[in-house]
Tab-separated table of C-alpha atoms in Angstrom:
chain	number	residue	atom	x	y	z
A	1	MET	CA	79.350	95.337	81.388
A	2	SER	CA	78.344	95.945	85.017
A	3	THR	CA	75.472	94.188	86.673
A	4	GLY	CA	73.330	97.346	86.696
A	5	LEU	CA	73.911	97.865	82.941
A	6	ARG	CA	73.106	94.258	82.201
A	7	ARG	CA	69.802	94.527	84.113
A	8	LEU	CA	68.968	97.782	82.293
A	9	TRP	CA	69.779	96.212	79.000
A	10	ALA	CA	67.662	93.099	79.757
A	11	ARG	CA	64.768	95.250	80.787
A	12	GLY	CA	64.939	97.366	77.692
A	13	SER	CA	65.288	94.380	75.378
A	14	GLY	CA	62.385	92.618	77.086
A	15	TRP	CA	60.087	95.565	76.399
A	16	ALA	CA	61.299	95.788	72.809
A	17	ILE	CA	60.528	92.110	72.197
A	18	ALA	CA	57.146	92.414	73.927
A	19	VAL	CA	56.091	95.425	71.852
A	20	PHE	CA	57.359	93.797	68.646
A	21	VAL	CA	55.431	90.563	69.308
A	22	ALA	CA	52.304	92.421	70.318
A	23	ALA	CA	52.494	94.516	67.087
A	24	VAL	CA	52.959	91.466	64.858
A	25	LEU	CA	50.107	89.578	66.524
A	26	LEU	CA	47.856	92.597	66.363
A	27	ALA	CA	48.640	93.158	62.650
A	28	THR	CA	47.858	89.448	61.996
A	29	ALA	CA	44.542	89.791	63.833
A	30	LEU	CA	43.571	92.868	61.841
A	31	ALA	CA	44.413	91.179	58.552
A	32	GLU	CA	42.275	88.153	59.324
A	33	ASP	CA	38.526	87.818	58.700
A	34	HIS	CA	36.706	87.191	62.011
A	35	PRO	CA	33.078	86.322	62.688
A	36	ALA	CA	30.974	89.383	63.567
A	37	THR	CA	30.746	89.582	67.339
A	38	ASP	CA	30.321	92.232	69.986
A	39	LEU	CA	33.437	90.883	71.728
A	40	ALA	CA	35.793	91.732	68.862
A	41	TRP	CA	37.345	94.556	70.939
A	42	LEU	CA	38.109	91.978	73.688
A	43	GLY	CA	39.781	89.729	71.124
A	44	TYR	CA	42.091	92.515	69.909
A	45	ALA	CA	42.869	93.371	73.583
A	46	LEU	CA	43.774	89.772	74.342
A	47	VAL	CA	45.991	89.524	71.260
A	48	ALA	CA	47.909	92.716	72.248
A	49	ALA	CA	48.073	91.686	75.882
A	50	SER	CA	49.531	88.275	75.085
A	51	GLY	CA	52.551	90.069	73.534
A	52	LEU	CA	52.931	92.939	75.975
A	53	VAL	CA	52.941	90.697	79.055
A	54	LEU	CA	56.224	89.151	77.788
A	55	ALA	CA	57.979	92.209	79.172
A	56	ALA	CA	57.727	90.604	82.614
A	57	GLY	CA	58.892	87.230	81.466
A	58	ARG	CA	62.374	87.367	83.203
A	59	ARG	CA	60.944	88.495	86.538
A	60	ALA	CA	57.880	86.178	86.614
A	61	PRO	CA	58.219	83.426	83.955
A	62	ILE	CA	55.453	81.160	85.244
A	63	PRO	CA	52.738	83.886	85.635
A	64	VAL	CA	53.623	85.166	82.158
A	65	LEU	CA	53.377	81.591	80.772
A	66	ALA	CA	49.933	81.234	82.322
A	67	ALA	CA	48.880	84.707	81.123
A	68	THR	CA	49.918	84.098	77.517
A	69	GLY	CA	48.207	80.744	77.487
A	70	LEU	CA	44.957	82.197	78.828
A	71	CYS	CA	45.113	85.036	76.285
A	72	ALA	CA	45.611	82.520	73.387
A	73	ALA	CA	42.679	80.426	74.580
A	74	GLY	CA	40.567	83.588	75.101
A	75	TYR	CA	41.013	85.133	71.676
A	76	GLN	CA	40.539	81.715	70.041
A	77	ALA	CA	37.206	81.370	71.838
A	78	ILE	CA	36.139	84.767	70.553
A	79	GLY	CA	36.964	83.662	66.990
A	80	PHE	CA	40.411	85.178	66.346
A	81	ASP	CA	42.527	82.689	64.328
A	82	VAL	CA	45.902	84.087	65.467
A	83	PRO	CA	48.918	81.794	66.246
A	84	ALA	CA	50.022	81.577	69.889
A	85	VAL	CA	53.447	83.053	69.147
A	86	ALA	CA	53.605	84.878	72.481
A	87	TYR	CA	53.138	81.620	74.282
A	88	LEU	CA	56.148	80.155	72.488
A	89	PHE	CA	58.281	83.078	73.723
A	90	ALA	CA	56.933	82.445	77.265
A	91	VAL	CA	57.856	78.732	77.003
A	92	TYR	CA	61.384	79.613	75.971
A	93	THR	CA	61.708	82.086	78.909
A	94	ALA	CA	60.260	79.587	81.429
A	95	PHE	CA	62.639	76.773	80.284
A	96	ARG	CA	65.596	79.202	80.415
A	97	ALA	CA	64.610	79.949	84.034
A	98	GLY	CA	64.597	76.173	84.821
A	99	HIS	CA	60.804	75.678	85.218
A	100	ARG	CA	60.715	72.596	82.931
A	101	ILE	CA	58.064	70.480	84.680
A	102	VAL	CA	55.639	73.298	85.229
A	103	THR	CA	56.063	74.472	81.673
A	104	VAL	CA	55.337	71.024	80.249
A	105	ALA	CA	52.244	70.712	82.451
A	106	VAL	CA	50.862	74.113	81.463
A	107	SER	CA	51.529	73.351	77.749
A	108	ALA	CA	49.734	70.023	78.055
A	109	VAL	CA	46.698	71.776	79.514
A	110	LEU	CA	46.780	74.462	76.805
A	111	LEU	CA	46.968	71.805	74.060
A	112	ALA	CA	43.845	70.213	75.542
A	113	VAL	CA	41.945	73.524	76.065
A	114	LEU	CA	42.620	75.083	72.618
A	115	PRO	CA	40.320	72.720	70.690
A	116	LEU	CA	37.615	73.312	73.221
A	117	ALA	CA	38.035	77.068	72.926
A	118	ILE	CA	37.874	76.909	69.118
A	119	MET	CA	34.692	74.784	69.265
A	120	ALA	CA	33.150	77.390	71.559
A	121	SER	CA	33.926	80.186	69.095
A	122	PRO	CA	31.339	81.632	66.644
A	123	ALA	CA	33.181	80.073	63.685
A	124	ASP	CA	31.504	77.117	62.065
A	125	GLY	CA	33.301	73.795	61.833
A	126	SER	CA	33.424	70.231	63.001
A	127	VAL	CA	35.336	68.717	65.850
A	128	GLY	CA	38.087	67.597	63.412
A	129	ASP	CA	38.350	71.146	62.058
A	130	ALA	CA	38.727	72.417	65.616
A	131	PHE	CA	41.629	70.080	66.289
A	132	THR	CA	43.271	70.916	62.942
A	133	ARG	CA	43.007	74.628	63.649
A	134	ALA	CA	44.346	74.078	67.194
A	135	ARG	CA	47.414	72.420	65.737
A	136	GLY	CA	47.935	75.453	63.569
A	137	VAL	CA	47.584	77.797	66.494
A	138	LEU	CA	50.132	75.978	68.647
A	139	GLU	CA	52.261	73.682	66.546
A	140	LEU	CA	53.813	70.943	68.748
A	141	ALA	CA	57.159	71.029	66.847
A	142	TRP	CA	57.509	74.775	67.511
A	143	LEU	CA	56.491	74.229	71.115
A	144	VAL	CA	59.269	71.629	71.557
A	145	ALA	CA	61.735	73.814	69.720
A	146	ALA	CA	61.026	76.821	72.071
A	147	GLY	CA	61.528	74.609	75.099
A	148	ALA	CA	64.696	73.111	73.746
A	149	ALA	CA	66.151	76.493	72.913
A	150	GLY	CA	65.391	77.772	76.428
A	151	GLU	CA	66.984	74.702	78.086
A	152	ALA	CA	70.031	74.852	75.837
A	153	LEU	CA	70.646	78.517	76.771
A	154	ARG	CA	70.091	77.752	80.469
A	155	GLN	CA	72.704	75.024	80.304
A	156	ALA	CA	75.153	77.288	78.483
A	157	GLU	CA	74.696	80.027	81.094
A	158	ARG	CA	75.161	77.494	83.885
A	159	ARG	CA	78.413	76.267	82.343
A	160	ALA	CA	79.537	79.907	81.933
A	161	ASP	CA	78.775	80.573	85.628
A	162	GLU	CA	80.713	77.465	86.665
A	163	ALA	CA	83.669	78.526	84.512
A	164	GLU	CA	83.590	81.938	86.132
A	165	ARG	CA	83.518	80.456	89.606
A	166	THR	CA	86.403	78.140	88.622
A	167	ARG	CA	88.430	81.196	87.505
A	168	GLU	CA	87.651	83.046	90.715
A	169	GLU	CA	88.696	80.006	92.811
A	170	ALA	CA	91.924	79.699	90.836
A	171	ALA	CA	92.655	83.396	91.399
A	172	ARG	CA	91.993	83.007	95.140
A	173	LEU	CA	94.287	79.931	95.224
A	174	ARG	CA	97.041	81.872	93.439
A	175	ALA	CA	96.627	84.785	95.931
A	176	THR	CA	96.801	82.352	98.884
A	177	GLU	CA	99.942	80.699	97.556
A	178	GLU	CA	101.501	84.134	97.071
A	179	ARG	CA	100.653	85.144	100.598
A	180	LEU	CA	102.155	81.923	101.853
A	181	HIS	CA	105.320	82.554	99.832
A	182	ILE	CA	105.598	86.082	101.365
A	183	ALA	CA	104.939	84.660	104.804
A	184	ARG	CA	107.766	82.146	104.396
A	185	GLU	CA	110.158	84.842	103.104
A	186	LEU	CA	109.298	87.104	106.079
A	187	HIS	CA	109.541	84.177	108.506
A	188	ASP	CA	112.989	83.147	107.227
A	189	SER	CA	114.421	86.692	107.282
A	190	LEU	CA	112.888	87.958	110.499
A	191	THR	CA	113.425	84.753	112.393
A	192	HIS	CA	117.136	84.911	111.720
A	193	GLN	CA	117.497	88.426	113.114
A	194	ILE	CA	115.187	87.819	116.078
A	195	SER	CA	116.950	84.608	116.927
A	196	ILE	CA	120.225	86.558	117.141
A	197	ILE	CA	118.624	88.992	119.565
A	198	LYS	CA	117.115	86.116	121.592
A	199	VAL	CA	120.392	84.235	121.792
A	200	GLN	CA	122.504	87.299	122.666
A	201	SER	CA	120.078	88.529	125.311
A	202	GLY	CA	119.778	85.008	126.728
A	203	VAL	CA	123.560	84.730	126.946
A	204	ALA	CA	123.750	88.153	128.631
A	205	VAL	CA	121.161	87.154	131.243
A	206	HIS	CA	122.923	83.853	131.855
A	207	LEU	CA	126.353	85.465	132.326
A	208	ALA	CA	124.944	88.178	134.623
A	209	ARG	CA	123.286	85.558	136.794
A	210	LYS	CA	126.403	83.447	136.782
A	211	ARG	CA	128.452	86.355	138.044
A	212	GLY	CA	125.818	87.125	140.655
A	213	GLU	CA	125.000	90.495	139.117
A	214	HIS	CA	121.608	92.137	138.925
A	215	VAL	CA	119.912	91.400	135.632
A	216	PRO	CA	118.346	94.695	134.212
A	217	GLU	CA	114.573	94.478	133.641
A	218	ALA	CA	115.102	95.855	130.149
A	219	LEU	CA	117.353	92.945	129.289
A	220	LEU	CA	114.773	90.423	130.555
A	221	ALA	CA	112.050	92.205	128.509
A	222	ILE	CA	114.222	92.026	125.383
A	223	ARG	CA	114.749	88.312	125.862
A	224	ASP	CA	111.064	87.628	126.511
A	225	ALA	CA	110.010	89.794	123.591
A	226	ALA	CA	112.296	88.009	121.251
A	227	ARG	CA	110.929	84.709	122.334
A	228	GLU	CA	107.352	85.917	121.882
A	229	ALA	CA	108.171	87.354	118.453
A	230	ASN	CA	109.539	84.062	117.265
A	231	ARG	CA	106.433	82.266	118.526
A	232	GLU	CA	104.183	84.806	116.811
A	233	LEU	CA	105.971	84.367	113.499
A	234	ARG	CA	105.659	80.609	113.688
A	235	ALA	CA	101.943	80.929	114.601
A	236	THR	CA	101.278	83.307	111.745
A	237	LEU	CA	102.972	80.992	109.215
A	238	ASP	CA	101.140	77.977	110.582
A	239	THR	CA	97.852	79.830	110.357
A	240	LEU	CA	98.491	80.547	106.633
A	241	ARG	CA	99.292	76.877	106.208
A	242	ASP	CA	95.973	75.994	107.911
A	243	ASP	CA	97.946	74.337	110.643
A	244	ALA	CA	96.266	74.723	114.075
A	245	ARG	CA	98.975	72.992	116.140
A	246	ILE	CA	99.767	76.314	117.882
A	247	PRO	CA	96.596	78.056	118.881
A	248	PRO	CA	96.695	81.853	118.361
A	249	HIS	CA	96.457	84.204	121.337
A	250	GLY	CA	93.156	85.597	122.544
A	251	LEU	CA	91.803	87.654	125.457
A	252	ASP	CA	93.061	85.007	127.959
A	253	HIS	CA	96.587	86.078	127.052
A	254	VAL	CA	96.068	89.844	127.696
A	255	PRO	CA	97.591	89.552	131.211
A	256	GLU	CA	100.813	88.400	129.506
A	257	LEU	CA	100.784	91.610	127.479
A	258	VAL	CA	100.333	93.560	130.681
A	259	GLU	CA	103.313	91.890	132.369
A	260	ARG	CA	105.552	92.457	129.305
A	261	ALA	CA	104.532	96.146	129.236
A	262	ARG	CA	105.375	96.432	132.890
A	263	GLY	CA	108.704	94.782	132.126
A	264	ILE	CA	109.733	97.716	129.892
A	265	GLY	CA	108.751	100.290	132.502
A	266	LEU	CA	105.180	101.121	131.402
A	267	LYS	CA	102.812	101.045	134.362
A	268	THR	CA	99.934	99.026	132.964
A	269	THR	CA	96.652	98.037	134.564
A	270	LEU	CA	93.920	95.712	133.388
A	271	THR	CA	90.230	95.980	134.237
A	272	ILE	CA	87.662	93.468	133.165
A	273	GLU	CA	84.010	94.609	133.491
A	274	GLY	CA	80.671	92.838	132.998
A	275	GLN	CA	79.797	89.224	133.094
A	276	ARG	CA	82.294	87.332	131.023
A	277	HIS	CA	80.773	85.252	128.217
A	278	ASP	CA	82.047	83.404	125.178
A	279	VAL	CA	82.802	85.433	122.120
A	280	PRO	CA	83.491	84.262	118.512
A	281	VAL	CA	87.059	83.086	117.962
A	282	ALA	CA	87.685	85.764	115.375
A	283	VAL	CA	86.635	88.491	117.818
A	284	ASP	CA	88.680	86.974	120.559
A	285	ARG	CA	91.813	87.024	118.429
A	286	THR	CA	91.202	90.495	116.994
A	287	ALA	CA	90.607	91.957	120.468
A	288	TYR	CA	93.895	90.583	121.631
A	289	ARG	CA	95.602	92.105	118.572
A	290	ILE	CA	94.026	95.467	119.280
A	291	VAL	CA	95.388	95.548	122.820
A	292	GLN	CA	98.777	94.274	121.563
A	293	GLU	CA	99.054	96.862	118.831
A	294	ALA	CA	97.851	99.688	121.159
A	295	LEU	CA	100.427	98.854	123.826
A	296	THR	CA	103.177	98.570	121.122
A	297	ASN	CA	102.289	102.003	119.815
A	298	THR	CA	102.252	103.420	123.345
A	299	ALA	CA	105.660	101.945	124.122
A	300	ARG	CA	107.221	103.132	120.821
A	301	HIS	CA	105.704	106.532	120.192
A	302	ALA	CA	103.705	107.919	123.112
A	303	ALA	CA	106.439	108.551	125.725
A	304	ALA	CA	103.817	107.462	128.240
A	305	GLU	CA	104.310	106.409	131.841
A	306	THR	CA	100.967	104.609	132.340
A	307	ALA	CA	98.477	102.676	130.248
A	308	THR	CA	95.082	101.255	131.209
A	309	ILE	CA	93.293	98.402	129.486
A	310	ARG	CA	89.550	97.969	129.931
A	311	ILE	CA	87.679	94.941	128.609
A	312	ASP	CA	83.899	95.269	128.934
A	313	TYR	CA	81.591	92.300	128.341
A	314	ARG	CA	78.238	93.886	127.487
A	315	PRO	CA	75.057	92.122	126.364
A	316	GLY	CA	75.674	91.499	122.639
A	317	THR	CA	78.865	93.573	122.534
A	318	LEU	CA	82.481	93.293	123.532
A	319	ALA	CA	84.234	96.666	124.104
A	320	VAL	CA	88.007	97.025	124.385
A	321	ARG	CA	89.722	100.244	125.410
A	322	VAL	CA	93.390	101.123	125.814
A	323	ASP	CA	94.316	104.580	127.147
A	324	ASP	CA	97.730	106.114	127.881
A	325	ASP	CA	99.017	109.355	129.317
A	326	GLY	CA	101.487	110.030	126.562
A	327	LYS	CA	102.377	113.107	124.575
A	328	ALA	CA	99.301	113.124	122.254
A	329	VAL	CA	97.761	116.591	122.109
A	330	PRO	CA	93.908	116.922	122.466
A	331	GLY	CA	92.309	117.718	119.113
A	332	ALA	CA	95.322	116.668	117.042
A	333	ALA	CA	94.651	114.278	114.148
A	334	PRO	CA	96.235	110.844	114.659
A	335	VAL	CA	98.916	109.831	112.171
A	336	PRO	CA	97.330	107.119	109.991
A	337	GLY	CA	100.195	104.591	110.260
A	338	THR	CA	100.050	100.895	109.244
A	339	GLY	CA	99.272	99.923	112.828
A	340	LEU	CA	96.084	102.005	113.131
A	341	LEU	CA	95.084	101.019	109.532
A	342	GLY	CA	95.539	97.368	110.359
A	343	MET	CA	93.467	97.630	113.554
A	344	ARG	CA	90.673	99.411	111.730
A	345	GLU	CA	90.566	96.839	108.959
A	346	ARG	CA	90.439	93.963	111.463
A	347	VAL	CA	87.616	95.542	113.492
A	348	THR	CA	85.581	96.639	110.421
A	349	ALA	CA	85.835	93.145	108.914
A	350	LEU	CA	83.992	91.761	111.956
A	351	GLY	CA	81.262	94.392	111.789
A	352	GLY	CA	82.686	96.475	114.623
A	353	ARG	CA	83.765	100.070	115.141
A	354	LEU	CA	87.165	101.556	116.028
A	355	ARG	CA	88.030	104.968	117.495
A	356	ALA	CA	91.638	105.938	117.766
A	357	GLU	CA	92.224	109.535	118.896
A	358	PRO	CA	93.856	111.783	121.429
A	359	ARG	CA	92.000	112.139	124.762
A	360	SER	CA	90.708	115.468	126.025
A	361	GLU	CA	92.790	115.068	129.222
A	362	GLY	CA	95.931	114.250	127.249
A	363	GLY	CA	97.297	110.967	125.969
A	364	PHE	CA	95.871	108.619	123.385
A	365	SER	CA	92.858	106.312	123.412
A	366	VAL	CA	92.010	103.243	121.293
A	367	GLN	CA	88.430	102.013	121.550
A	368	ALA	CA	86.970	99.045	119.722
A	369	GLU	CA	83.482	97.555	119.891
A	370	PHE	CA	82.541	94.167	118.402
A	371	PRO	CA	79.007	92.724	117.976
A	372	VAL	CA	79.028	89.226	119.501
A	373	GLY	CA	75.323	88.300	119.731
A	374	ARG	CA	73.378	87.701	122.895
A	375	PRO	CA	75.159	85.558	125.446
A	376	SER	CA	73.403	82.302	126.257
């Protein structure tokens, strides 16, 4: 049952109980003989009100407890000898909500006030009769039973909540272990292949330099990219292991991305605007990933010659923009690949916004904005 349905059910059952208790108490009052008084109508109203107010017991247990107690004392003072059943329901609800001390205090006051209210009623009787009648109106054993039942249910609900939290934590732990297992598998398989690329490219560079030949820029870029890929794989696995020995890259490392992009023939420029200020670590890492993924997409798919990176430190906002002059056609819908999806998920998780679309003058643009709070 969903939370909304549970609330609706609780509200409906609360009103059903309130109406039932009010009807029973009112029937009891009508069946009893009461002293003739001009306030009889008020007595019936207090009897009915003491039951109907129970409908708000879950939302306001202490006010309902006080209201049912006042109603009981009020109709007893008028001369209505009706048990304070509604007050017992209110005690149960207040204990269930955890208000034990206040409930005990209010009950003690009511036990002291009831004899006084009965003595003030039009009914004849001695002080001893008043105390005897008060015990009948609010039997101490029933009062203790109502409180004990509410406390027992509260403890049971608390244990159920703890069990639910334990199950959720166990599920999260299993998911984390599964992610770590996947990360290890990826690390082992990818590292092997990338290591081959790194070794072969390194050997090729070494032999070319040994022979005095010119080393192609593409070969140097392949070697450096393989090294970086290995480092990224190790950093990702260490992050999943909660190992911070190798700090992840952030905006300080964007110039390295620019140099690597230039190394593969993509004319890349970096512009930093605004007064630089500290940003949250998560934003710093994600902004770097946005630039990295955007440049990767440009190099792979855009057939671009130039790319521009703009990092703008605004008051309360960090804006990152990567544009290229590739083959994207204005107005065309971008292909929702895993790269764009991953960027959007990262930015949205931090409360930011991402736009990735063709530019009106041609090429593609990736724009991300992150809320970072006011700089100090």
